[in-house]
């Protein structure tokens, strides 16, 4: 077992220094003895699944395949021998229920009662109550799970008689636990913290078949046993899991087939295409947390330019070199926040892709070989987890996994706070409130002025620090979290006044545009804006100054007139006095449904098929200042963006009742949303360009998989996106033979254009297109490949009428014609190569 002795150096009789190892480590050390190249630290650590994987990985990368096979074989022998001798078994006594469980549940129940009281007094709405209660129970379940892990982690040391061993102060001495359930989960052999929680903690929140979370959790665990009611609730999840599995396997298989079809002709055709283009990569943040460090994201890719240390000006990585593990670490240590790397998205190869743009082959950790079918590899890497994911709900037995909503920002490092583009006002309660709708953030800078951390702040947040204030990050040893920087209500979006004055309602008519709900339980009323029949009404709150005129907004030409979207809850009465920073209405955020891949698989398909999302965001096409019309036209409101210098202004019509993210006089940048929702991919392509769209698709697909804990390398998704963007639409034919509006393969378009340029004639102009995977498969240059996918008669008829020629460049068309496939050793490049043995 692991003790301090592992780290103690001892002198033997001959005066030679050695290291005392625990028995398990000694066995692994013996395997290793013949391999002095493996560092001693790789052996002298607690060996769990991850560290053993690292050991084998190190051997493969540094000692080659033969040595790795021997190492893996010996590890297997040791593993089987000792797992047989250990004879691990699970008994009901191993499920140790934490002593603090009852107290945690009692505290949560008290909080829930308090929320219930606030609801009965009418301080919060039904939706807010639901969200807060679910949040309290999600946190309580996590706390019980953590307590359970702590309880199982150690056990009292016993002497040969079975009596507890006491230290000098008479307290029991603890050692690391031999609890079989804990060892299985902790070593990574079987099970997870989540499953342990259900055995010995509490089962937690359950989802209804509709996907909503049931407010009351199952406080029992399987060790205590469930009551009839608890069992009944939990059967929802199990049944849904089984039904889903049967239905979703087909769905996932079809996605894989479409992906394989669109990417089948993407093969590594050359070593270097010579492009100077690339994509910028940054660390990945979610809710203020770093999910993926920069080093992880750029590992195995190729640098576009020299990467230079910002402080010493040393070259960390040379241009066109692969970023290996050491280079990735150097980049992180230097504090670099963005790196430009080669990507298949910007690869200039006419057919397939080049090895430099693809980077490392992830299956063996070396540069990708010519002839590797990276398209099929990408399709399988994305499709295969899909089949797992469909069954994922089934694994955890339907317990609702819900992330506790983030409601604050804390400092993660020591440094000085700096406000960047932050517009704040002080409200009646002397709190500083953020008024930025977009773009405002804190940064924490070091004494030398280097930016250590950047935290975007949301509209309506309460700031608890001042500009220039020193803050401290978390101290794990003292158990102290980082300093609090800002807090907000995660369940509602506020509408806040920016000026002092008197409240005046406009078009807020009870029964027509506003519904007064009296809650049957509380007897309190809440006033909510509803959709009205008339097209000319616009419910709004204006803030009047002392003269009774609508007050002017500071820092812009706009007026303090706030249009209220449908479902907004009024927080003020007509005639109330308000101060800048006060909440005049709030918009409840959607009640949480559990996100599992049942929602996720269709989302992945929706992204790859480039379908229009249900709630469409309207994006501004230009940079400029916003003006919002007062009147409505056919029930729609007009938002105009006027550019600063020259160019024509753009007008957007917004359906009534939609929440407009911008206000009169705001400055908006191209690509920022005027109304929230999901952006249409074609809009992103038109406004921000190809690289931005590719980045958006990659990040969105990754988010779905990440929720399920599945890791896919970015390059696989990039390969698919490249195939989706390989066609362009001709908008000006120039002196070429193209037809206006014709969709052409990008490579062919560039080939014909360069031929026209050589003659000194006018080339054609095209705009990029994004096609869904099905459409991209059907519109490929090879009619044989397209016909074998879908709509066979239509494709063959079209091909025969137009006299199409298939040059048999992809894999599918060659398989169908019975030829050697042009990948691996069948690459045309190797055609006349003779091999001598």
Coordinates of N, CA and C in Angstrom, one line a residue, residues 292-483:
X292 N -10.1 22.6 -22.1 CA -9.0 22.0 -22.9 C -7.9 23.0 -23.0
X293 N -6.7 22.6 -22.5 CA -5.6 23.6 -22.6 C -5.1 23.7 -24.0
X294 N -4.3 24.8 -24.2 CA -3.8 25.1 -25.6 C -2.9 24.0 -26.0
X295 N -2.1 23.5 -25.1 CA -1.1 22.4 -25.5 C -1.8 21.2 -26.0
X296 N -3.0 20.8 -25.4 CA -3.7 19.7 -25.8 C -4.3 19.9 -27.2
X297 N -4.8 21.1 -27.5 CA -5.4 21.4 -28.8 C -4.5 21.5 -29.9
X298 N -3.2 21.8 -29.7 CA -2.3 22.0 -30.8 C -1.3 20.8 -31.0
X299 N -1.5 19.8 -30.0 CA -0.5 18.7 -30.1 C -0.7 17.9 -31.4
X300 N 0.5 17.6 -32.0 CA 0.5 16.8 -33.2 C 0.1 17.6 -34.5
X301 N 0.0 19.0 -34.4 CA -0.3 19.8 -35.5 C 1.0 20.5 -36.0
X302 N 0.9 21.2 -37.1 CA 2.1 21.8 -37.7 C 2.0 23.4 -37.6
X303 N 3.1 24.0 -37.1 CA 3.0 25.5 -37.0 C 3.1 26.2 -38.3
X304 N 2.3 27.3 -38.5 CA 2.3 28.0 -39.8 C 3.6 28.9 -39.8
X305 N 3.8 29.6 -38.7 CA 5.0 30.6 -38.6 C 5.8 30.1 -37.4
X306 N 7.0 30.8 -37.2 CA 7.8 30.5 -36.0 C 6.9 30.9 -34.8
X307 N 7.0 30.1 -33.7 CA 6.3 30.5 -32.5 C 7.3 31.1 -31.6
X308 N 7.1 32.3 -31.1 CA 8.2 33.0 -30.4 C 7.7 33.3 -29.0
X309 N 8.6 33.1 -28.0 CA 8.3 33.4 -26.6 C 8.1 34.9 -26.5
X310 N 7.0 35.4 -25.9 CA 6.7 36.8 -25.9 C 7.7 37.6 -24.9
X311 N 8.3 36.9 -24.0 CA 9.2 37.6 -23.1 C 10.7 37.5 -23.4
X312 N 11.1 36.3 -23.9 CA 12.6 36.2 -24.2 C 12.9 36.3 -25.7
X313 N 11.8 36.3 -26.5 CA 12.0 36.4 -28.0 C 12.7 35.1 -28.6
X314 N 12.8 34.1 -27.8 CA 13.4 32.8 -28.3 C 12.4 32.2 -29.2
X315 N 12.9 31.4 -30.2 CA 12.0 30.7 -31.1 C 11.6 29.3 -30.4
X316 N 10.4 29.1 -30.0 CA 10.0 27.9 -29.3 C 9.8 26.8 -30.3
X317 N 9.1 27.1 -31.5 CA 8.9 26.1 -32.5 C 9.1 26.8 -33.8
X318 N 9.9 26.1 -34.7 CA 10.2 26.6 -36.0 C 9.0 26.4 -37.0
X319 N 8.9 27.3 -37.9 CA 7.8 27.2 -39.0 C 7.8 25.9 -39.6
X320 N 6.7 25.3 -39.9 CA 6.5 24.0 -40.5 C 7.0 22.8 -39.7
X321 N 7.2 23.0 -38.4 CA 7.6 21.9 -37.6 C 6.4 21.4 -36.8
X322 N 6.4 20.0 -36.6 CA 5.3 19.5 -35.8 C 5.4 19.8 -34.3
X323 N 4.2 20.1 -33.7 CA 4.2 20.5 -32.3 C 4.1 19.2 -31.5
X324 N 5.2 18.7 -31.0 CA 5.1 17.5 -30.2 C 4.9 17.8 -28.7
X325 N 4.9 16.8 -27.9 CA 4.6 17.0 -26.4 C 5.5 18.0 -25.8
X326 N 6.8 18.0 -26.1 CA 7.7 19.0 -25.5 C 7.4 20.4 -26.0
X327 N 7.1 20.5 -27.3 CA 6.8 21.9 -27.8 C 5.5 22.4 -27.2
X328 N 4.5 21.5 -27.1 CA 3.2 21.9 -26.5 C 3.5 22.5 -25.1
X329 N 4.3 21.8 -24.3 CA 4.6 22.2 -22.9 C 5.3 23.5 -22.9
X330 N 6.3 23.7 -23.9 CA 7.0 25.0 -23.9 C 6.1 26.1 -24.2
X331 N 5.1 25.9 -25.1 CA 4.2 26.9 -25.5 C 3.3 27.3 -24.3
X332 N 2.9 26.3 -23.5 CA 2.0 26.6 -22.3 C 2.8 27.3 -21.3
X333 N 4.1 26.9 -21.1 CA 4.9 27.5 -20.0 C 5.2 28.9 -20.4
X334 N 5.3 29.3 -21.7 CA 5.6 30.6 -22.1 C 4.4 31.6 -21.9
X335 N 3.2 31.0 -21.6 CA 2.0 31.8 -21.4 C 1.4 32.3 -22.7
X336 N 1.7 31.6 -23.8 CA 1.1 32.0 -25.1 C -0.4 31.6 -25.1
X337 N -1.2 32.5 -25.6 CA -2.7 32.2 -25.6 C -3.3 31.9 -26.9
X338 N -2.6 32.1 -28.0 CA -3.1 31.7 -29.3 C -2.0 31.3 -30.2
X339 N -2.2 30.2 -31.0 CA -1.2 29.7 -31.9 C -1.8 29.5 -33.3
X340 N -1.1 29.8 -34.3 CA -1.7 29.6 -35.7 C -1.1 28.2 -36.2
X341 N -2.0 27.3 -36.5 CA -1.5 26.0 -37.0 C -2.1 25.7 -38.4
X342 N -1.4 24.8 -39.1 CA -1.9 24.3 -40.4 C -3.1 23.4 -40.1
X343 N -4.1 23.5 -41.1 CA -5.3 22.7 -40.9 C -5.8 22.3 -42.3
X344 N -6.5 21.2 -42.3 CA -7.1 20.7 -43.6 C -8.1 21.7 -44.1
X345 N -8.6 22.6 -43.3 CA -9.6 23.6 -43.7 C -8.9 24.6 -44.7
X346 N -7.6 24.8 -44.5 CA -7.0 25.8 -45.4 C -6.0 25.1 -46.4
X347 N -6.1 23.8 -46.4 CA -5.1 23.0 -47.3 C -5.4 23.3 -48.8
X348 N -4.3 23.5 -49.6 CA -4.5 23.9 -51.0 C -4.4 22.7 -51.9
X349 N -4.3 21.5 -51.4 CA -4.1 20.3 -52.3 C -5.4 20.2 -53.2
X350 N -5.1 19.9 -54.5 CA -6.2 19.8 -55.5 C -7.1 18.6 -55.2
X351 N -6.5 17.5 -55.0 CA -7.3 16.3 -54.6 C -6.8 15.9 -53.2
X352 N -7.7 15.5 -52.3 CA -7.3 15.1 -51.0 C -6.7 16.2 -50.2
X353 N -5.8 15.8 -49.2 CA -5.1 16.8 -48.4 C -3.7 16.5 -48.3
X354 N -2.9 17.4 -47.7 CA -1.4 17.1 -47.6 C -1.1 16.8 -46.2
X355 N 0.1 16.1 -46.0 CA 0.5 15.6 -44.7 C 0.7 16.7 -43.7
X356 N 1.3 17.8 -44.2 CA 1.6 18.9 -43.2 C 0.3 19.5 -42.7
X357 N -0.7 19.7 -43.5 CA -2.0 20.3 -43.0 C -2.7 19.3 -42.1
X358 N -2.5 18.0 -42.3 CA -3.2 17.0 -41.4 C -2.5 16.9 -40.1
X359 N -1.2 16.8 -40.1 CA -0.4 16.7 -38.9 C -0.2 15.2 -38.5
X360 N -0.2 15.0 -37.3 CA 0.2 13.6 -36.7 C -1.0 12.6 -37.0
X361 N -0.6 11.4 -37.3 CA -1.6 10.3 -37.4 C -1.8 9.8 -36.0
X362 N -3.0 10.0 -35.5 CA -3.2 9.7 -34.1 C -3.2 8.2 -33.7
X363 N -3.2 7.4 -34.8 CA -3.2 5.9 -34.5 C -1.8 5.4 -34.1
X364 N -0.7 6.1 -34.6 CA 0.6 5.7 -34.1 C 1.5 6.8 -33.7
X365 N 1.0 8.0 -33.6 CA 1.8 9.1 -33.0 C 2.9 9.6 -33.9
X366 N 3.0 9.2 -35.2 CA 4.0 9.8 -36.0 C 3.3 10.6 -37.1
X367 N 4.1 11.3 -38.0 CA 3.5 12.1 -39.1 C 2.7 11.1 -40.0
X368 N 1.6 11.7 -40.5 CA 0.7 10.8 -41.3 C 1.4 10.4 -42.6
X369 N 1.1 9.2 -43.0 CA 1.8 8.6 -44.3 C 1.0 9.0 -45.5
X370 N 1.7 9.1 -46.6 CA 1.0 9.3 -47.9 C 0.1 8.1 -48.2
X371 N -1.1 8.4 -48.7 CA -2.0 7.3 -49.0 C -3.0 7.0 -47.8
X372 N -2.8 7.6 -46.7 CA -3.7 7.3 -45.5 C -5.1 7.8 -45.9
X373 N -6.1 7.0 -45.7 CA -7.5 7.4 -46.0 C -8.1 8.2 -44.8
X374 N -7.7 9.4 -44.7 CA -8.1 10.2 -43.5 C -9.5 10.5 -43.4
X375 N -10.2 10.5 -44.6 CA -11.7 10.8 -44.6 C -12.5 9.7 -43.9
X376 N -12.2 8.5 -44.3 CA -12.9 7.3 -43.7 C -12.5 7.3 -42.2
X377 N -11.3 7.6 -41.9 CA -10.8 7.6 -40.5 C -11.6 8.6 -39.7
X378 N -11.8 9.8 -40.3 CA -12.6 10.8 -39.6 C -14.0 10.4 -39.4
X379 N -14.6 9.9 -40.5 CA -16.1 9.5 -40.4 C -16.3 8.4 -39.3
X380 N -15.3 7.5 -39.2 CA -15.5 6.5 -38.2 C -15.2 7.0 -36.8
X381 N -14.3 7.9 -36.7 CA -14.0 8.5 -35.3 C -15.2 9.3 -34.8
X382 N -16.0 9.9 -35.7 CA -17.1 10.7 -35.3 C -18.3 9.8 -35.1
X383 N -18.5 8.9 -36.0 CA -19.7 8.0 -36.0 C -19.7 7.0 -34.9
X384 N -18.5 6.4 -34.6 CA -18.4 5.3 -33.6 C -18.9 5.7 -32.2
X385 N -18.5 6.9 -31.7 CA -19.0 7.2 -30.3 C -20.5 7.5 -30.4
X386 N -21.0 7.8 -31.5 CA -22.5 8.0 -31.7 C -23.2 6.8 -31.2
X387 N -22.7 5.6 -31.6 CA -23.4 4.4 -31.2 C -23.3 4.2 -29.7
X388 N -22.1 4.5 -29.1 CA -22.0 4.4 -27.7 C -22.9 5.4 -27.0
X389 N -22.9 6.6 -27.5 CA -23.7 7.7 -26.9 C -25.1 7.4 -26.8
X390 N -25.7 6.7 -27.8 CA -27.1 6.5 -27.8 C -27.4 5.6 -26.6
X391 N -26.4 4.8 -26.1 CA -26.7 3.9 -25.0 C -26.3 4.5 -23.7
X392 N -25.7 5.8 -23.8 CA -25.2 6.4 -22.6 C -26.2 6.6 -21.5
X393 N -27.5 7.0 -21.9 CA -28.5 7.2 -20.9 C -28.8 5.9 -20.2
X394 N -28.6 4.8 -20.9 CA -28.8 3.4 -20.4 C -27.8 3.1 -19.3
X395 N -26.5 3.6 -19.4 CA -25.5 3.2 -18.5 C -25.8 3.7 -17.1
X396 N -26.2 4.9 -17.0 CA -26.3 5.5 -15.6 C -27.8 5.3 -15.1
X397 N -28.6 4.6 -15.9 CA -29.9 4.2 -15.4 C -30.8 5.4 -15.3
X398 N -30.7 6.4 -16.2 CA -31.7 7.4 -16.2 C -31.6 8.5 -15.1
X399 N -30.5 8.5 -14.3 CA -30.4 9.6 -13.3 C -30.1 10.8 -14.1
X400 N -30.7 11.9 -13.7 CA -30.5 13.1 -14.5 C -29.2 13.7 -14.1
X401 N -28.3 13.9 -15.1 CA -27.1 14.6 -14.8 C -27.3 16.0 -15.2
X402 N -27.2 16.9 -14.2 CA -27.4 18.3 -14.6 C -26.3 19.1 -14.0
X403 N -25.7 19.9 -14.8 CA -24.6 20.7 -14.2 C -25.2 21.8 -13.3
X404 N -24.6 22.0 -12.2 CA -25.1 23.0 -11.3 C -24.8 24.4 -12.0
X405 N -25.9 25.2 -12.1 CA -25.7 26.4 -12.9 C -24.7 27.3 -12.3
X406 N -23.8 27.9 -13.1 CA -22.8 28.8 -12.6 C -23.5 30.2 -12.3
X407 N -23.2 30.7 -11.1 CA -23.8 31.9 -10.7 C -22.8 33.0 -10.3
X408 N -21.5 32.7 -10.4 CA -20.5 33.7 -10.0 C -19.2 33.5 -10.8
X409 N -18.3 34.5 -10.7 CA -17.0 34.3 -11.2 C -16.0 34.5 -10.1
X410 N -15.1 33.6 -9.9 CA -14.0 33.7 -8.9 C -12.7 33.8 -9.6
X411 N -11.7 34.5 -8.9 CA -10.4 34.6 -9.4 C -9.7 33.2 -9.4
X412 N -9.0 32.8 -10.5 CA -8.3 31.5 -10.5 C -6.8 31.7 -10.3
X413 N -6.4 33.0 -10.4 CA -4.9 33.3 -10.2 C -4.8 34.6 -9.4
X414 N -3.6 34.8 -8.8 CA -3.3 36.0 -8.0 C -3.0 37.1 -9.1
X415 N -3.4 38.3 -8.8 CA -3.1 39.4 -9.7 C -3.9 40.6 -9.5
X416 N -3.9 41.5 -10.4 CA -4.7 42.8 -10.3 C -5.8 42.8 -11.3
X417 N -7.0 43.3 -10.9 CA -8.2 43.3 -11.7 C -8.1 44.5 -12.7
X418 N -8.4 44.3 -13.9 CA -8.5 45.4 -14.9 C -9.8 45.3 -15.6
X419 N -10.6 46.4 -15.7 CA -11.9 46.4 -16.4 C -11.6 46.6 -17.9
X420 N -12.2 45.8 -18.8 CA -12.0 46.1 -20.2 C -13.4 46.3 -20.8
X421 N -13.6 47.5 -21.3 CA -14.9 47.9 -22.0 C -16.1 47.7 -21.1
X422 N -15.9 47.8 -19.8 CA -17.0 47.6 -18.8 C -17.8 48.9 -18.5
X423 N -19.1 48.8 -18.7 CA -19.9 50.0 -18.4 C -20.7 49.6 -17.2
X424 N -20.5 50.2 -16.0 CA -21.2 49.8 -14.8 C -22.0 51.0 -14.2
X425 N -23.1 50.7 -13.5 CA -23.8 51.8 -12.8 C -24.0 51.3 -11.3
X426 N -24.2 52.3 -10.4 CA -24.5 51.9 -9.0 C -26.0 52.0 -8.8
X427 N -26.6 50.9 -8.2 CA -28.0 50.9 -8.1 C -28.4 51.4 -6.7
X428 N -29.7 51.4 -6.4 CA -30.2 51.9 -5.1 C -29.6 51.2 -3.9
X429 N -29.3 49.9 -4.1 CA -28.7 49.2 -2.9 C -27.2 49.3 -2.9
X430 N -26.6 50.3 -3.6 CA -25.2 50.5 -3.6 C -24.4 49.4 -4.2
X431 N -25.0 48.6 -5.1 CA -24.2 47.6 -5.8 C -23.8 48.1 -7.2
X432 N -22.7 47.6 -7.7 CA -22.3 48.0 -9.0 C -22.8 46.9 -10.0
X433 N -23.6 47.4 -11.0 CA -24.3 46.5 -11.9 C -23.6 46.7 -13.3
X434 N -23.4 45.5 -14.0 CA -22.8 45.6 -15.4 C -23.9 45.9 -16.4
X435 N -23.7 46.9 -17.2 CA -24.7 47.3 -18.2 C -24.3 46.9 -19.6
X436 N -23.1 46.3 -19.8 CA -22.8 45.8 -21.1 C -23.6 44.7 -21.6
X437 N -24.1 44.7 -22.8 CA -24.8 43.5 -23.3 C -23.8 42.6 -24.0
X438 N -22.7 43.2 -24.5 CA -21.7 42.3 -25.1 C -20.3 42.9 -24.9
X439 N -19.3 42.1 -24.9 CA -17.9 42.6 -25.0 C -17.3 43.0 -23.7
X440 N -18.0 43.2 -22.6 CA -17.4 43.6 -21.4 C -16.7 42.5 -20.7
X441 N -15.5 42.7 -20.1 CA -14.8 41.6 -19.4 C -13.9 42.2 -18.3
X442 N -13.5 41.3 -17.4 CA -12.4 41.6 -16.5 C -11.1 40.9 -17.0
X443 N -10.0 41.5 -16.8 CA -8.8 40.6 -17.0 C -8.0 40.7 -15.6
X444 N -7.3 39.7 -15.4 CA -6.4 39.7 -14.2 C -5.0 39.7 -14.8
X445 N -4.2 40.8 -14.4 CA -2.9 40.9 -14.9 C -1.8 40.8 -13.8
X446 N -0.6 40.3 -14.2 CA 0.4 40.1 -13.2 C 1.1 41.5 -13.0
X447 N 2.1 41.5 -12.1 CA 2.8 42.8 -11.7 C 3.5 43.3 -13.0
X448 N 3.9 42.4 -13.9 CA 4.7 42.8 -15.1 C 3.7 43.3 -16.2
X449 N 2.4 43.2 -15.9 CA 1.4 43.6 -16.9 C 1.0 42.6 -17.9
X450 N 1.4 41.3 -17.6 CA 1.0 40.2 -18.5 C -0.4 39.7 -18.1
X451 N -1.2 39.5 -19.2 CA -2.6 39.0 -18.9 C -2.6 37.6 -18.5
X452 N -3.1 37.3 -17.3 CA -3.1 35.9 -16.8 C -4.4 35.2 -17.0
X453 N -5.5 36.0 -17.0 CA -6.8 35.4 -17.1 C -7.8 36.4 -17.6
X454 N -8.8 35.9 -18.4 CA -9.8 36.8 -19.0 C -11.1 36.3 -18.6
X455 N -12.0 37.1 -18.0 CA -13.4 36.6 -17.6 C -14.4 37.5 -18.3
X456 N -15.2 37.0 -19.2 CA -16.3 37.8 -19.8 C -17.4 37.9 -18.7
X457 N -18.0 39.0 -18.6 CA -19.1 39.2 -17.6 C -20.4 39.4 -18.3
X458 N -21.5 38.8 -17.7 CA -22.8 38.9 -18.4 C -23.5 40.1 -17.9
X459 N -24.5 40.6 -18.7 CA -25.3 41.7 -18.4 C -26.1 41.5 -17.1
X460 N -26.1 42.5 -16.3 CA -26.9 42.4 -15.0 C -26.2 41.8 -13.9
X461 N -24.9 41.5 -14.1 CA -24.1 40.9 -13.0 C -23.7 42.0 -11.9
X462 N -23.7 41.6 -10.6 CA -23.2 42.4 -9.5 C -21.7 42.3 -9.4
X463 N -21.0 43.4 -9.5 CA -19.5 43.3 -9.4 C -19.1 43.6 -8.0
X464 N -18.2 42.7 -7.5 CA -17.8 42.9 -6.0 C -16.4 43.4 -5.9
X465 N -15.8 43.7 -7.0 CA -14.4 44.3 -7.0 C -14.3 45.6 -7.7
X466 N -13.2 46.3 -7.5 CA -13.0 47.6 -8.2 C -11.8 47.5 -9.1
X467 N -11.8 48.4 -10.1 CA -10.8 48.4 -11.1 C -9.4 48.6 -10.4
X468 N -8.4 47.8 -10.7 CA -7.1 48.0 -10.1 C -6.9 47.3 -8.7
X469 N -8.0 46.6 -8.3 CA -7.9 45.9 -7.0 C -7.1 44.6 -7.1
X470 N -6.3 44.3 -6.0 CA -5.5 43.1 -6.0 C -6.5 41.9 -5.6
X471 N -6.4 40.8 -6.3 CA -7.2 39.6 -5.9 C -6.3 38.4 -5.8
X472 N -6.9 37.4 -5.0 CA -6.1 36.2 -4.8 C -6.9 35.0 -5.4
X473 N -6.1 34.1 -6.0 CA -6.7 32.9 -6.5 C -7.0 31.8 -5.4
X474 N -7.5 30.6 -5.8 CA -7.8 29.7 -4.7 C -6.6 29.1 -4.0
X475 N -6.7 28.7 -2.8 CA -5.6 28.1 -2.0 C -6.1 26.7 -1.6
X476 N -5.8 25.6 -2.4 CA -6.4 24.3 -2.1 C -6.0 23.8 -0.7
X477 N -4.8 24.1 -0.3 CA -4.4 23.5 1.0 C -5.2 24.1 2.1
X478 N -5.5 25.4 2.1 CA -6.3 26.0 3.2 C -7.8 25.8 2.9
X479 N -8.1 25.2 1.7 CA -9.5 25.0 1.4 C -10.3 26.3 1.1
X480 N -9.5 27.3 0.7 CA -10.1 28.6 0.4 C -10.3 28.8 -1.1
X481 N -11.6 29.2 -1.5 CA -11.8 29.4 -3.0 C -11.2 30.7 -3.4
X482 N -11.1 31.0 -4.7 CA -10.6 32.3 -5.2 C -11.5 33.4 -4.8
X483 N -11.0 34.6 -4.8 CA -11.8 35.8 -4.5 C -13.0 35.9 -5.4

